[in-house]
Amino acid sequence: MTDDDEGRLRALVAELEAQRGELVLDRFTHDDAWELGSWLWRTAVERDLPVAISIRHGEQRVFAAARPGTSADNDAWIERKERLVRRCATASFLVGRRLALSGGRLEDAGMDPLLHAAAGGCVPVVVRDVGMVGTVTVSGLPQADDHALVVEALRALHAR
C-alpha cells in the first residue's frame, strides 16, 4: 500500500467512525423498520438499483425485498454481513476498512470468512441510551455503494 493509499484509507476510516455517532436513532420500532425498508425499496426502484434489502429488529427479520438483478448469492452476502455486524456492533464497511488498514484478517479475530463478511452494506441500528437493536443491510452494488445507500436511508429516517 502506498502512502497515498494509506492516507485515503485512514481518512475513510475516520469518516466511517464519525458516521457511528451521527446515525443514532431515538427509537426503532417495527413500523420504523417498515418505513426504512420502504424508503430503500422506493429509492432502489427510482435509481434502478439491483439490490437485496434486509432489516432486522433484534434477531427477527422484519423487512426483506429483492430487486431484479439480484440472486440467492446476495442473500448469502446479507447473512454474512449481518453475522459480522451482530458480532462486532460496527458497520461491516468500517470493519473491512480497519482490517485493510491494519493488514488484519477476519480469522485473526476468530471469525470464519465463510460465515462473516467484512464488506460494506450492513449497518447496526443503534438507539440512544439502549444500544444496538438491529441491522440494515443492502447487497448488490459495490461495497462502498451498498454502505452509502444504507447510510442515506438511516439519515432519512433520522431526519423525520
Coordinates of N, CA and C in Angstrom, one line a residue:
M1 N 0.9 -1.2 0.0 CA 0.0 0.0 0.0 C 0.9 1.2 0.0
T2 N 0.6 2.2 -0.9 CA 1.4 3.4 -1.0 C 1.0 4.3 0.2
D3 N 1.8 5.3 0.4 CA 1.5 6.3 1.5 C 0.2 7.0 1.1
D4 N -0.1 7.3 -0.2 CA -1.3 8.0 -0.6 C -2.5 7.1 -0.3
D5 N -2.4 5.8 -0.7 CA -3.4 4.8 -0.4 C -3.7 4.7 1.1
E6 N -2.7 4.7 1.9 CA -2.9 4.6 3.3 C -3.6 5.8 3.9
G7 N -3.2 7.0 3.3 CA -3.8 8.3 3.8 C -5.3 8.3 3.4
R8 N -5.6 7.9 2.2 CA -7.0 7.8 1.8 C -7.8 6.9 2.7
L9 N -7.2 5.7 3.0 CA -7.9 4.7 3.8 C -8.1 5.2 5.2
R10 N -7.1 5.9 5.8 CA -7.2 6.5 7.1 C -8.3 7.5 7.1
A11 N -8.4 8.3 6.1 CA -9.5 9.3 6.0 C -10.8 8.7 5.9
L12 N -10.9 7.6 5.1 CA -12.2 6.9 5.0 C -12.6 6.3 6.4
V13 N -11.7 5.7 7.1 CA -12.0 5.1 8.4 C -12.4 6.2 9.3
A14 N -11.8 7.3 9.3 CA -12.2 8.4 10.2 C -13.6 8.9 9.8
E15 N -13.9 9.0 8.6 CA -15.3 9.3 8.1 C -16.3 8.3 8.6
L16 N -16.0 7.0 8.4 CA -16.9 6.0 8.8 C -17.1 6.0 10.3
E17 N -16.1 6.2 11.1 CA -16.2 6.3 12.5 C -17.1 7.5 13.0
A18 N -17.0 8.6 12.3 CA -17.8 9.7 12.6 C -19.3 9.4 12.3
Q19 N -19.6 8.6 11.3 CA -20.9 8.3 11.0 C -21.6 7.5 12.2
R20 N -20.8 6.8 12.9 CA -21.4 6.0 14.0 C -22.2 6.9 15.0
G21 N -21.7 8.0 15.3 CA -22.4 8.9 16.2 C -23.6 9.6 15.6
E22 N -23.4 9.9 14.3 CA -24.5 10.6 13.5 C -25.7 9.8 13.3
L23 N -25.6 8.4 13.3 CA -26.7 7.6 12.9 C -27.5 7.0 14.1
V24 N -27.3 7.5 15.2 CA -28.0 7.0 16.4 C -29.4 7.6 16.4
L25 N -30.4 6.6 16.5 CA -31.8 7.0 16.5 C -32.4 7.1 17.9
D26 N -33.5 7.8 18.0 CA -34.2 8.0 19.3 C -35.1 6.7 19.6
R27 N -35.5 6.0 18.5 CA -36.3 4.8 18.7 C -36.1 4.0 17.4
F28 N -36.5 2.7 17.5 CA -36.6 1.9 16.3 C -37.6 0.8 16.5
T29 N -38.8 1.0 15.9 CA -39.9 0.1 16.1 C -40.1 -0.7 14.8
H30 N -41.0 -1.7 14.8 CA -41.3 -2.4 13.6 C -41.8 -1.5 12.5
D31 N -42.6 -0.5 12.9 CA -43.1 0.4 11.9 C -41.9 1.3 11.3
D32 N -41.0 1.6 12.2 CA -39.8 2.3 11.7 C -39.0 1.5 10.7
A33 N -38.9 0.2 11.0 CA -38.2 -0.7 10.1 C -38.9 -0.8 8.7
W34 N -40.3 -0.8 8.8 CA -41.0 -0.9 7.5 C -40.8 0.4 6.7
E35 N -40.8 1.6 7.4 CA -40.6 2.9 6.8 C -39.2 2.9 6.1
L36 N -38.2 2.4 6.9 CA -36.9 2.4 6.4 C -36.7 1.5 5.2
G37 N -37.3 0.3 5.3 CA -37.3 -0.7 4.1 C -38.0 -0.1 2.9
S38 N -39.1 0.5 3.2 CA -39.9 1.1 2.1 C -39.1 2.2 1.4
W39 N -38.4 3.0 2.2 CA -37.6 4.1 1.6 C -36.5 3.5 0.7
L40 N -35.9 2.4 1.2 CA -34.8 1.7 0.5 C -35.4 1.2 -0.8
W41 N -36.6 0.5 -0.7 CA -37.2 -0.1 -1.9 C -37.5 1.0 -3.0
R42 N -38.2 2.1 -2.5 CA -38.6 3.2 -3.5 C -37.3 3.8 -4.1
T43 N -36.3 4.0 -3.3 CA -35.1 4.5 -3.9 C -34.4 3.6 -4.9
A44 N -34.4 2.3 -4.6 CA -33.8 1.3 -5.5 C -34.6 1.3 -6.8
V45 N -35.9 1.4 -6.7 CA -36.8 1.4 -7.9 C -36.5 2.7 -8.7
E46 N -36.5 3.8 -8.1 CA -36.2 5.1 -8.8 C -34.9 5.1 -9.4
R47 N -33.9 4.5 -8.8 CA -32.5 4.6 -9.3 C -32.2 3.3 -10.1
D48 N -33.1 2.4 -10.2 CA -32.9 1.1 -10.9 C -31.7 0.4 -10.4
L49 N -31.7 0.2 -9.1 CA -30.6 -0.5 -8.5 C -30.9 -2.0 -8.2
P50 N -30.0 -2.8 -8.6 CA -30.2 -4.3 -8.4 C -29.7 -4.7 -7.0
V51 N -30.6 -4.4 -6.0 CA -30.2 -4.7 -4.6 C -31.2 -5.6 -3.9
A52 N -30.7 -6.3 -2.9 CA -31.5 -7.1 -2.0 C -31.4 -6.3 -0.6
I53 N -32.5 -6.3 0.1 CA -32.6 -5.5 1.3 C -33.0 -6.4 2.5
S54 N -32.4 -6.2 3.6 CA -32.8 -6.9 4.8 C -32.7 -6.0 6.0
I55 N -33.8 -6.0 6.8 CA -33.8 -5.2 8.1 C -34.2 -6.1 9.2
R56 N -33.4 -6.1 10.2 CA -33.6 -6.9 11.4 C -33.9 -6.0 12.6
H57 N -34.8 -6.5 13.4 CA -35.1 -5.9 14.7 C -34.8 -7.0 15.7
G58 N -33.7 -6.8 16.4 CA -33.1 -7.9 17.2 C -32.7 -9.0 16.2
E59 N -33.1 -10.3 16.5 CA -32.8 -11.4 15.6 C -33.9 -11.6 14.5
Q60 N -35.0 -10.9 14.7 CA -36.1 -11.1 13.7 C -35.9 -10.3 12.5
R61 N -36.0 -10.9 11.3 CA -36.0 -10.1 10.0 C -37.4 -9.6 9.9
V62 N -37.5 -8.2 9.9 CA -38.8 -7.6 9.8 C -39.1 -6.9 8.4
F63 N -38.1 -6.9 7.6 CA -38.3 -6.4 6.2 C -37.3 -7.1 5.3
A64 N -37.7 -7.6 4.2 CA -36.8 -8.2 3.2 C -37.4 -8.0 1.8
A65 N -36.6 -7.6 0.9 CA -37.0 -7.4 -0.5 C -35.8 -7.6 -1.4
A66 N -36.1 -7.9 -2.7 CA -35.0 -8.1 -3.6 C -35.5 -7.6 -5.0
R67 N -34.6 -6.8 -5.6 CA -34.9 -6.3 -7.0 C -34.4 -7.2 -8.1
P68 N -34.9 -7.0 -9.3 CA -34.4 -7.7 -10.4 C -32.9 -7.5 -10.5
G69 N -32.1 -8.5 -10.9 CA -30.7 -8.4 -11.0 C -30.0 -9.0 -9.8
T70 N -30.7 -9.4 -8.7 CA -30.1 -10.0 -7.6 C -30.4 -11.5 -7.6
S71 N -29.8 -12.2 -6.7 CA -29.9 -13.7 -6.7 C -29.8 -14.1 -5.2
A72 N -29.8 -15.4 -5.1 CA -29.6 -16.0 -3.7 C -28.2 -15.7 -3.2
D73 N -27.3 -15.5 -4.1 CA -25.9 -15.1 -3.7 C -26.0 -13.8 -2.9
N74 N -26.8 -12.8 -3.3 CA -27.0 -11.6 -2.5 C -27.5 -11.9 -1.1
D75 N -28.4 -12.9 -1.0 CA -29.0 -13.3 0.3 C -27.8 -13.9 1.2
A76 N -26.9 -14.6 0.6 CA -25.8 -15.2 1.3 C -24.9 -14.1 1.8
W77 N -24.6 -13.1 1.0 CA -23.8 -12.0 1.4 C -24.5 -11.2 2.5
I78 N -25.8 -11.0 2.5 CA -26.5 -10.3 3.5 C -26.3 -11.1 4.8
E79 N -26.5 -12.4 4.8 CA -26.3 -13.2 6.0 C -25.0 -13.0 6.6
R80 N -23.9 -13.1 5.8 CA -22.6 -13.0 6.3 C -22.3 -11.6 6.8
K81 N -22.8 -10.5 6.2 CA -22.6 -9.2 6.7 C -23.3 -9.0 8.0
E82 N -24.6 -9.5 8.1 CA -25.3 -9.3 9.3 C -24.6 -10.0 10.5
R83 N -24.1 -11.2 10.2 CA -23.5 -12.0 11.2 C -22.3 -11.2 11.8
L84 N -21.5 -10.6 10.9 CA -20.4 -9.8 11.3 C -20.8 -8.6 12.2
V85 N -21.8 -7.9 11.7 CA -22.3 -6.7 12.5 C -22.9 -7.1 13.8
R86 N -23.6 -8.2 13.9 CA -24.2 -8.6 15.2 C -23.0 -9.0 16.1
R87 N -21.9 -9.5 15.6 CA -20.8 -9.8 16.5 C -20.0 -8.6 16.9
C88 N -19.8 -7.7 16.0 CA -18.9 -6.5 16.2 C -19.6 -5.3 16.6
A89 N -20.9 -5.2 16.4 CA -21.7 -4.0 16.6 C -21.1 -2.8 15.9
T90 N -20.6 -3.0 14.7 CA -20.0 -2.0 13.9 C -20.3 -2.2 12.5
A91 N -20.4 -1.1 11.7 CA -20.7 -1.3 10.3 C -19.7 -2.2 9.6
S92 N -20.2 -3.1 8.7 CA -19.4 -4.0 8.1 C -18.3 -3.4 7.2
F93 N -18.6 -2.2 6.6 CA -17.7 -1.5 5.8 C -16.5 -1.0 6.7
L94 N -16.9 -0.5 7.9 CA -15.8 0.0 8.8 C -14.9 -1.1 9.2
V95 N -15.5 -2.2 9.6 CA -14.7 -3.4 10.0 C -13.7 -3.8 8.8
G96 N -14.2 -3.8 7.6 CA -13.4 -4.2 6.5 C -12.3 -3.2 6.2
R97 N -12.6 -1.9 6.3 CA -11.6 -0.9 6.1 C -10.5 -0.9 7.2
R98 N -11.0 -1.1 8.4 CA -10.0 -1.2 9.5 C -9.1 -2.4 9.3
L99 N -9.6 -3.5 8.8 CA -8.8 -4.7 8.5 C -7.8 -4.4 7.4
A100 N -8.3 -3.7 6.4 CA -7.4 -3.3 5.2 C -6.3 -2.4 5.7
L101 N -6.6 -1.5 6.6 CA -5.6 -0.6 7.1 C -4.5 -1.3 8.0
S102 N -5.0 -2.2 8.8 CA -4.1 -2.9 9.7 C -3.4 -4.1 9.1
G103 N -3.9 -4.6 7.9 CA -3.4 -5.8 7.4 C -3.9 -7.0 8.0
G104 N -5.0 -6.9 8.9 CA -5.5 -8.0 9.6 C -6.5 -8.8 8.8
R105 N -6.9 -9.9 9.3 CA -7.9 -10.8 8.7 C -9.0 -11.2 9.6
L106 N -10.1 -11.5 9.1 CA -11.2 -12.0 10.0 C -10.8 -13.1 10.9
E107 N -10.0 -14.0 10.3 CA -9.5 -15.2 11.0 C -8.7 -14.8 12.3
D108 N -8.0 -13.7 12.2 CA -7.3 -13.2 13.4 C -8.2 -12.8 14.5
A109 N -9.4 -12.5 14.2 CA -10.4 -12.1 15.3 C -11.3 -13.3 15.6
G110 N -10.9 -14.5 15.1 CA -11.7 -15.7 15.4 C -12.9 -15.9 14.6
M111 N -13.0 -15.2 13.4 CA -14.2 -15.2 12.6 C -13.9 -16.0 11.3
D112 N -14.8 -16.8 11.0 CA -14.7 -17.6 9.7 C -15.2 -16.8 8.6
P113 N -14.4 -16.5 7.5 CA -14.8 -15.7 6.4 C -15.9 -16.4 5.6
L114 N -16.2 -17.7 5.8 CA -17.3 -18.3 5.1 C -18.6 -17.9 5.8
L115 N -18.5 -17.5 7.0 CA -19.7 -17.1 7.8 C -19.9 -15.6 8.1
H116 N -18.8 -14.9 7.9 CA -18.7 -13.4 8.2 C -18.2 -12.7 7.0
A117 N -18.7 -11.5 6.7 CA -18.2 -10.7 5.5 C -17.9 -9.3 6.0
A118 N -16.7 -8.9 5.9 CA -16.3 -7.5 6.2 C -16.4 -6.7 5.0
A119 N -17.5 -6.7 4.3 CA -17.8 -6.0 3.1 C -18.9 -5.0 3.4
G120 N -18.8 -3.8 2.8 CA -19.8 -2.8 3.0 C -21.2 -3.2 2.7
G121 N -22.2 -2.6 3.5 CA -23.6 -2.8 3.2 C -24.4 -3.1 4.4
C122 N -23.8 -3.4 5.6 CA -24.6 -3.7 6.8 C -24.2 -2.7 7.9
V123 N -25.2 -2.0 8.4 CA -25.0 -1.0 9.4 C -25.9 -1.4 10.6
P124 N -25.3 -1.3 11.8 CA -26.1 -1.5 13.0 C -27.1 -0.4 13.2
V125 N -28.3 -0.8 13.7 CA -29.3 0.2 14.1 C -29.1 0.4 15.6
V126 N -28.7 1.6 15.9 CA -28.4 2.0 17.3 C -29.4 3.0 17.8
V127 N -30.0 2.7 19.0 CA -30.9 3.6 19.6 C -30.2 4.2 20.9
R128 N -30.4 5.5 21.0 CA -29.8 6.3 22.1 C -30.2 5.7 23.4
D129 N -29.3 5.6 24.3 CA -29.4 5.1 25.7 C -29.9 3.6 25.7
V130 N -29.9 2.9 24.6 CA -30.2 1.5 24.5 C -29.1 0.7 23.9
G131 N -28.6 1.1 22.8 CA -27.5 0.4 22.1 C -28.0 -0.2 20.8
M132 N -27.3 -1.2 20.3 CA -27.7 -1.8 19.0 C -28.9 -2.7 19.2
V133 N -29.9 -2.4 18.3 CA -31.2 -3.1 18.4 C -31.5 -3.9 17.1
G134 N -30.7 -3.8 16.1 CA -30.9 -4.4 14.8 C -29.9 -4.1 13.8
T135 N -30.2 -4.4 12.5 CA -29.3 -4.2 11.4 C -30.1 -3.8 10.2
V136 N -29.4 -3.0 9.3 CA -30.0 -2.7 8.0 C -28.9 -3.1 7.0
T137 N -29.3 -3.9 6.0 CA -28.3 -4.5 5.1 C -28.8 -4.4 3.6
V138 N -27.8 -4.0 2.8 CA -28.1 -4.0 1.3 C -27.0 -4.7 0.7
S139 N -27.3 -5.5 -0.4 CA -26.3 -6.2 -1.2 C -26.7 -6.1 -2.6
G140 N -25.7 -5.9 -3.5 CA -25.9 -5.9 -4.9 C -25.1 -4.9 -5.7
L141 N -24.6 -3.9 -4.9 CA -23.8 -2.9 -5.5 C -22.3 -3.0 -5.0
P142 N -21.4 -2.3 -5.6 CA -20.0 -2.3 -5.0 C -20.2 -1.9 -3.5
Q143 N -19.3 -2.5 -2.7 CA -19.5 -2.4 -1.2 C -19.6 -0.9 -0.7
A144 N -18.8 0.0 -1.2 CA -19.0 1.4 -0.8 C -20.3 1.9 -1.1
D145 N -20.9 1.5 -2.2 CA -22.2 2.0 -2.6 C -23.3 1.3 -1.8
D146 N -23.2 0.0 -1.5 CA -24.1 -0.6 -0.5 C -24.1 0.1 0.8
H147 N -23.0 0.4 1.3 CA -22.9 1.2 2.6 C -23.5 2.5 2.5
A148 N -23.2 3.3 1.4 CA -23.7 4.6 1.3 C -25.2 4.7 1.2
L149 N -25.8 3.7 0.5 CA -27.3 3.6 0.4 C -27.9 3.4 1.8
V150 N -27.3 2.5 2.6 CA -27.9 2.3 3.9 C -27.7 3.5 4.8
V151 N -26.6 4.2 4.7 CA -26.4 5.4 5.5 C -27.4 6.5 5.0
E152 N -27.6 6.6 3.7 CA -28.6 7.6 3.2 C -30.0 7.3 3.8
A153 N -30.4 6.0 3.8 CA -31.7 5.6 4.3 C -31.8 5.9 5.8
L154 N -30.7 5.6 6.6 CA -30.8 5.9 8.0 C -30.8 7.4 8.3
R155 N -30.1 8.2 7.5 CA -30.2 9.6 7.6 C -31.6 10.1 7.3
A156 N -32.3 9.6 6.3 CA -33.6 10.0 6.0 C -34.6 9.6 7.2
L157 N -34.4 8.4 7.8 CA -35.2 8.1 8.9 C -34.9 9.0 10.1
H158 N -33.7 9.3 10.3 CA -33.3 10.1 11.5 C -33.9 11.5 11.3
A159 N -34.0 12.0 10.1 CA -34.4 13.4 9.8 C -35.9 13.5 10.0
R160 N -36.7 12.4 10.0 CA -38.2 12.6 10.1 C -38.7 13.1 11.4

